[in-house]
């Protein structure tokens, strides 16, 4: 089956210095800390480069603008803000403490970037729930951070993106705590969102059971507070976008329609029951956020005591920012091109105006695979990216067959090299493409045809 991968920005002009793909390194040093390598190490240099970018801390970048808008919307509602956490965390923080089963696919080397057996790039902001529950002095907290996943790359997926985590807890030892939760629900500002939620009054279902330590009424109240908080947040963000669009003179019909969201059941190892919210935006349901009632074990692991009940959510910021700013490709967020950055200013939601592209140079690489080959499409993609940096516009499998007599397998990948700054010369592409072929041969033992 042909599978299309389009790695790296269509429009970005970052020129990563070409460095060889992780020829076995003894250790990796980041921000003064050294991580000895082992058989788990799988972080390519281009991912290491992204760690330093901290887009959510840049007030003039769409991700930073959205982050600031969220902070402003939640100000005064009892949430401590955390946005300085380093992206390198332990396996314990990212998985174990949250109760991920040992065989959960998220733990695998093909899903997660590992420095070594113990250290990895966080795959979600939930990796900091444990420490925030321990540290925070307010009833809740918000975490914004860059997260990393070995994902395929296309318009809405990139191996680095951003999440906003929120959590809130109550103590059952507080007198009249159920009334207190109801008051907290009532104090969330009203929205005129249209909500489809078959589970609002009956949050517990066969597929989405409650934890035994909670009563149905506690679940109903905590879930209602959770959902109203997310609806409020989503409403704030989208209302802001609408206002900006109207100010900019847009007359699109959706600007006058009320925002519509729906709740669906979900599963996360550290929450139960769990849900996701989807937002109806320009004719499509868009998955925005996972959430649920925090498993008691996570609260106990954080030494919060036996009396707490709590919710948590995690929103993907990049996809929301794409909608708000009309950004057609998630890779653009990582562009260093002035023509991208000069379009955005702190506190303002403006609509992105695309700029032109230079033509690309297509090159094919065909090879025979060794019989026990472990080569994965993602490996080819990462090799190309490590030599071409952001000039790697796309990589796709264009041909694949098994020789009828010898049984050998052959593959052909087509690579499109492209720069936004200038026309590329054949000569420079020859050098880069030659390095790609070399790397494939030495690392995966393929025979170039
Ligand atoms: C999580 O990451 C959970 N940590 C969320 C959570 C937090 C659940 C707290 C319960 C309690 P999920 O993998 O679905 O869940 O990702 C959350 C959001 O991140 C998605 O809804 C989506 O908006 C965004 N997202 C996921 N993968 C990508 C990607 N490759 N590129 C851009 N955005 C992504
Ligand atoms: Mg999801």
XYZ file of C-alpha atoms and ligand atoms in Angstrom:
484
model
C 0.000 0.000 0.000
C 1.330 3.433 -0.822
C 1.650 5.737 2.090
C 2.290 9.420 1.820
C 4.511 11.260 4.232
C 5.216 14.935 3.916
C 7.927 15.813 6.387
C 8.759 19.354 7.322
C 7.487 22.745 6.538
C 6.189 23.582 3.125
C 7.160 27.120 3.667
C 9.743 27.213 6.407
C 13.163 28.567 5.572
C 15.143 27.138 8.472
C 18.332 25.638 7.076
C 19.414 23.084 9.636
C 23.089 22.404 9.205
C 23.210 18.952 7.706
C 24.434 16.548 10.327
C 24.661 12.832 10.003
C 21.731 10.894 11.419
C 22.466 9.598 14.885
C 25.607 7.668 14.142
C 25.698 5.832 17.480
C 26.455 8.507 20.071
C 27.783 7.786 23.560
C 25.627 10.428 25.163
C 23.446 13.443 24.456
C 23.898 16.709 26.337
C 21.013 19.143 26.631
C 21.052 22.326 28.700
C 24.162 21.190 30.553
C 22.816 17.745 31.452
C 24.287 14.613 29.911
C 22.179 11.560 29.134
C 24.199 8.394 28.445
C 22.903 6.523 25.393
C 21.664 2.963 25.376
C 19.578 0.733 23.164
C 16.576 3.030 23.707
C 18.239 6.189 22.308
C 16.331 7.349 19.221
C 16.377 11.170 19.131
C 17.496 12.697 15.838
C 19.322 16.067 15.871
C 16.464 17.991 14.274
C 14.230 17.138 17.232
C 16.911 18.276 19.673
C 16.974 21.626 17.849
C 13.240 22.120 18.473
C 13.588 21.840 22.254
C 15.145 25.284 22.411
C 12.352 27.055 20.544
C 9.756 27.456 23.341
C 7.097 28.848 21.004
C 4.498 29.050 23.794
C 6.736 31.595 25.567
C 6.927 33.896 22.534
C 4.136 36.495 22.932
C 4.289 37.391 19.216
C 3.958 33.813 17.944
C 0.470 32.334 17.302
C 1.073 29.601 19.922
C 2.231 32.211 22.447
C -0.697 34.502 21.597
C -3.119 31.614 22.194
C -1.365 30.676 25.432
C -1.698 34.278 26.665
C -5.363 34.353 25.692
C -5.987 31.170 27.718
C -4.135 32.589 30.727
C -6.170 35.796 30.517
C -9.448 33.855 30.255
C -8.654 31.736 33.326
C -7.205 34.550 35.409
C -8.706 34.812 38.891
C -10.376 31.398 38.738
C -7.950 29.666 41.110
C -5.395 28.139 38.752
C -1.623 28.274 39.261
C 0.176 28.702 35.935
C 3.157 26.471 35.102
C 4.895 27.059 31.778
C 8.585 26.535 32.490
C 8.844 22.753 32.728
C 11.759 21.244 30.822
C 10.660 18.815 28.084
C 12.987 16.008 29.196
C 11.184 13.878 31.778
C 11.537 10.395 33.178
C 9.638 7.310 32.137
C 8.174 7.461 35.646
C 6.718 10.953 35.111
C 5.394 10.359 31.608
C 3.993 6.836 32.068
C 4.474 4.927 35.332
C 2.997 7.397 37.805
C -0.061 7.762 35.542
C -0.665 4.024 35.526
C 0.147 3.336 31.844
C 0.133 -0.454 31.380
C 3.583 -1.911 30.591
C 2.452 -2.863 27.075
C 0.794 0.479 26.216
C 1.853 1.398 22.636
C 2.702 4.952 23.780
C 5.714 3.536 25.609
C 7.272 2.022 22.472
C 10.374 3.331 20.727
C 8.359 3.866 17.581
C 6.001 6.296 19.363
C 8.253 8.123 21.804
C 11.637 9.878 21.635
C 13.984 8.370 24.203
C 17.331 9.750 25.427
C 17.794 6.416 27.135
C 15.789 3.808 29.018
C 14.915 6.294 31.773
C 14.735 9.701 30.058
C 12.488 10.811 27.219
C 10.822 13.809 25.640
C 7.423 14.171 27.294
C 4.641 12.985 25.027
C 1.997 14.988 26.875
C 1.660 17.648 29.570
C 0.099 15.037 31.854
C 3.739 14.072 32.618
C 3.699 16.991 35.081
C 0.400 16.245 36.824
C 2.192 14.407 39.615
C 4.505 17.301 40.528
C 1.847 19.992 40.046
C -0.597 18.209 42.340
C 2.211 18.138 44.907
C 3.337 21.714 44.384
C 0.228 23.753 43.747
C -1.311 25.824 46.544
C -4.470 26.800 44.633
C -7.499 24.558 43.919
C -6.202 23.982 40.398
C -3.388 24.491 37.935
C -2.649 24.983 34.243
C 0.451 23.695 32.451
C 1.516 24.804 28.966
C 4.383 23.024 27.267
C 5.870 21.639 24.083
C 5.349 17.877 23.694
C 6.909 15.364 21.317
C 5.618 12.269 19.570
C 7.088 10.114 16.844
C 4.108 10.719 14.664
C 3.685 10.836 10.934
C 4.001 14.302 9.463
C 1.304 16.063 7.541
C -0.782 19.228 7.655
C -2.187 18.549 11.145
C 0.518 16.305 12.659
C 4.050 17.291 13.597
C 6.465 15.480 15.932
C 6.485 18.516 18.195
C 3.335 20.340 19.286
C 1.883 22.064 22.332
C -0.580 21.143 25.011
C -2.390 22.939 27.773
C -3.131 20.786 30.791
C -5.625 21.785 33.461
C -6.578 20.179 36.755
C -8.736 20.969 39.759
C -9.411 19.198 43.019
C -11.681 19.317 46.067
C -11.475 17.760 49.514
C -14.327 15.624 50.737
C -13.375 16.601 54.266
C -14.497 20.158 53.674
C -17.972 20.668 55.191
C -20.705 20.727 52.516
C -18.181 19.966 49.801
C -20.914 18.931 47.355
C -22.573 22.321 47.672
C -19.153 23.902 47.270
C -18.623 22.096 43.951
C -22.098 23.206 42.833
C -21.192 26.810 43.741
C -17.965 26.482 41.796
C -19.977 25.239 38.814
C -22.350 28.191 39.126
C -19.455 30.648 39.199
C -18.124 29.584 35.789
C -19.242 32.321 33.376
C -22.170 31.298 31.170
C -21.638 30.709 27.471
C -24.104 30.478 24.625
C -22.396 27.447 23.137
C -24.645 24.683 21.799
C -23.613 21.542 23.684
C -24.383 17.977 22.628
C -23.743 15.865 25.697
C -25.640 12.604 26.092
C -23.663 11.962 29.294
C -24.204 15.206 31.231
C -26.783 13.860 33.684
C -25.698 10.218 33.444
C -21.909 10.395 33.149
C -21.400 6.770 34.161
C -21.923 4.157 31.458
C -20.883 0.568 30.901
C -17.951 1.655 28.726
C -16.982 4.535 30.956
C -17.322 3.324 34.541
C -16.814 5.381 37.678
C -14.098 4.644 40.195
C -15.413 2.658 43.119
C -14.303 5.256 45.668
C -16.595 7.941 44.270
C -20.354 8.271 44.552
C -22.466 8.851 41.411
C -23.325 12.345 42.681
C -19.645 13.226 43.126
C -18.943 12.016 39.592
C -21.826 14.057 38.201
C -20.693 17.247 39.934
C -16.978 16.917 39.200
C -17.710 16.007 35.559
C -20.060 18.971 35.180
C -17.436 21.345 36.584
C -14.832 19.854 34.237
C -16.982 20.119 31.154
C -18.262 23.619 31.906
C -14.698 24.792 32.454
C -13.576 23.426 29.087
C -16.661 24.800 27.338
C -15.979 28.206 28.863
C -12.338 28.107 27.741
C -13.191 26.988 24.215
C -15.863 29.659 24.025
C -13.461 32.410 25.116
C -10.919 31.419 22.518
C -13.380 31.090 19.650
C -15.317 34.244 20.549
C -12.052 36.141 20.449
C -11.275 34.728 17.036
C -14.724 35.675 15.813
C -14.386 39.237 17.034
C -11.032 39.593 15.309
C -12.391 38.174 12.082
C -15.337 40.584 12.163
C -13.030 43.497 12.923
C -10.917 42.517 9.954
C -14.051 42.816 7.782
C -14.865 39.121 7.333
C -18.497 38.357 6.539
C -18.284 34.560 6.606
C -21.639 33.110 7.722
C -20.137 31.003 10.521
C -19.281 34.217 12.367
C -22.930 34.684 13.277
C -23.673 31.100 14.248
C -23.361 29.982 17.871
C -20.423 27.690 18.562
C -21.358 23.981 18.666
C -19.480 21.312 20.630
C -20.099 17.671 21.437
C -18.827 15.301 24.112
C -17.761 11.747 23.335
C -16.566 8.981 25.627
C -12.825 8.295 25.718
C -10.201 6.278 27.570
C -7.031 7.419 29.349
C -5.126 5.195 31.805
C -5.129 7.811 34.564
C -8.732 9.061 34.381
C -12.101 7.413 34.793
C -14.632 8.200 33.465
C -12.979 9.982 30.495
C -14.219 12.112 27.588
C -13.140 14.141 24.590
C -14.641 17.368 23.331
C -15.055 18.079 19.652
C -15.746 21.498 18.201
C -17.801 22.084 15.061
C -15.784 24.530 13.001
C -16.299 25.335 9.318
C -18.154 22.117 8.633
C -16.067 19.570 10.561
C -15.872 18.033 14.026
C -12.431 18.773 15.396
C -10.966 16.766 18.293
C -9.569 19.323 20.695
C -9.131 17.938 24.152
C -9.059 14.782 26.260
C -10.155 14.817 29.882
C -11.599 12.908 32.786
C -11.893 12.324 36.500
C -8.411 11.642 37.857
C -7.757 8.109 39.087
C -7.418 8.015 42.836
C -4.033 6.291 42.579
C -2.552 9.326 40.810
C -3.750 11.588 43.631
C -2.355 9.186 46.224
C 0.961 9.029 44.319
C 1.078 12.814 44.649
C 0.586 12.592 48.430
C -2.662 14.547 48.139
C -4.319 12.339 50.733
C -7.280 10.012 50.553
C -9.897 12.740 50.711
C -9.430 14.335 47.280
C -11.547 14.159 44.140
C -10.253 15.760 40.971
C -10.533 16.302 37.223
C -7.875 16.932 34.546
C -7.864 17.863 30.856
C -5.285 18.262 28.056
C -5.937 20.502 25.053
C -3.905 20.469 21.829
C -3.016 24.111 21.211
C -1.587 23.881 17.691
C -4.753 22.698 16.004
C -6.768 25.405 17.731
C -4.188 28.015 16.722
C -4.421 26.775 13.114
C -8.141 27.515 13.153
C -7.847 30.835 14.911
C -5.119 32.221 12.677
C -6.141 30.460 9.463
C -2.808 28.642 9.324
C -3.059 25.869 6.721
C -0.144 23.718 7.868
C 1.010 22.875 11.401
C 4.652 22.926 10.237
C 4.455 26.671 9.680
C 4.557 27.256 13.439
C 8.206 26.173 13.370
C 9.185 28.412 10.463
C 11.891 30.998 11.057
C 10.784 32.972 8.012
C 10.222 36.675 8.659
C 7.268 36.570 6.259
C 5.535 34.292 8.747
C 6.511 36.073 11.941
C 5.850 39.625 10.862
C 2.164 38.724 10.411
C 1.546 38.169 14.135
C 1.491 40.566 17.063
C 0.899 39.989 20.765
C -2.728 40.074 21.855
C -4.046 39.966 18.297
C -5.661 37.177 16.323
C -4.992 37.912 12.671
C -5.506 35.763 9.603
C -2.418 34.330 7.959
C -1.713 35.410 4.378
C 0.196 32.673 2.494
C 3.346 33.603 0.621
C 4.843 32.051 -2.488
C 6.990 28.977 -2.841
C 10.082 28.272 -4.902
C 9.972 25.173 -7.100
C 11.105 21.885 -5.601
C 13.619 19.323 -6.868
C 12.338 15.729 -6.916
C 14.733 12.803 -6.509
C 13.978 9.096 -6.225
C 15.895 6.559 -4.225
C 15.273 2.863 -5.053
C 16.796 -0.035 -3.215
C 16.628 -3.727 -2.350
C 15.958 -4.435 1.315
C 17.969 -7.068 3.179
C 15.893 -10.125 4.096
C 15.345 -9.317 7.798
C 14.964 -5.579 7.256
C 13.667 -3.373 10.065
C 13.526 -0.260 7.868
C 10.364 1.762 8.555
C 9.015 4.680 6.489
C 9.638 6.893 9.513
C 13.338 5.954 9.368
C 13.648 7.088 5.765
C 11.855 10.291 6.642
C 14.183 11.008 9.533
C 17.285 10.248 7.500
C 16.169 12.671 4.793
C 15.375 15.314 7.351
C 18.696 14.918 9.100
C 20.543 15.721 5.848
C 18.166 18.179 4.207
C 16.740 19.931 7.255
C 13.709 21.987 6.317
C 14.527 21.581 2.636
C 12.893 18.154 2.919
C 9.427 19.068 1.745
C 7.998 15.584 1.308
C 8.955 11.918 1.227
C 6.634 9.297 -0.201
C 6.754 5.648 -1.124
C 6.049 5.551 -4.862
C 6.800 1.912 -5.603
C 7.115 -1.319 -3.684
C 7.392 -4.865 -4.989
C 8.721 -8.324 -4.233
C 10.890 -9.971 -6.890
C 8.925 -13.068 -8.016
C 12.019 -15.297 -8.277
C 14.390 -14.125 -5.549
C 11.697 -12.982 -3.094
C 13.712 -9.808 -2.468
C 11.748 -6.707 -1.632
C 12.327 -3.431 -3.410
C 11.159 0.049 -2.463
C 11.296 3.403 -4.147
C 10.888 6.661 -2.246
C 10.372 10.021 -3.915
C 11.845 12.991 -2.082
C 10.898 16.566 -2.865
C 13.622 19.015 -1.820
C 12.427 22.588 -1.589
C 13.460 25.880 -0.041
C 11.326 28.945 0.608
C 14.296 31.287 0.425
C 15.720 30.514 -2.961
C 16.039 28.130 -5.894
C 18.080 25.051 -5.053
C 20.932 23.986 -7.313
C 21.212 20.445 -8.657
C 24.729 20.328 -7.321
C 23.758 20.877 -3.690
C 20.859 18.439 -3.954
C 23.243 15.821 -5.390
C 25.379 16.114 -2.266
C 22.430 15.873 0.125
C 20.784 13.045 -1.789
C 24.106 11.172 -1.900
C 24.342 11.444 1.889
C 20.818 10.071 2.219
C 21.730 7.070 0.067
C 24.907 6.515 2.075
C 23.077 6.595 5.352
C 20.436 4.160 4.117
C 23.169 1.775 2.989
C 25.302 1.925 6.110
C 22.508 1.954 8.661
C 19.955 -0.358 7.057
C 22.087 -2.449 4.764
C 19.959 -1.699 1.707
C 21.324 -2.132 -1.802
C 20.764 0.962 -3.913
C 19.416 0.022 -7.352
C -3.499 13.391 25.747
O -2.376 13.736 25.359
C -3.861 13.388 27.214
N -2.675 13.710 27.992
C -4.998 14.391 27.490
C -5.544 14.257 28.876
C -5.074 15.072 29.900
C -6.521 13.305 29.166
C -5.580 14.943 31.199
C -7.022 13.165 30.449
C -6.561 13.987 31.462
P -4.387 13.011 23.318
O -3.296 12.097 22.905
O -5.739 12.735 22.781
O -4.515 13.073 24.888
O -3.947 14.479 22.887
C -4.669 15.613 23.319
C -4.813 16.607 22.169
O -3.518 16.910 21.597
C -5.629 16.077 20.986
O -6.996 16.268 21.226
C -5.111 16.930 19.824
O -5.764 18.194 19.816
C -3.658 17.174 20.190
N -2.722 16.311 19.419
C -2.468 14.992 19.583
N -1.522 14.559 18.702
C -1.150 15.646 17.957
C -0.171 15.886 16.890
N 0.647 14.928 16.438
N -0.073 17.135 16.380
C -0.882 18.127 16.855
N -1.789 17.981 17.854
C -1.934 16.766 18.405
Mg -7.062 11.886 21.465
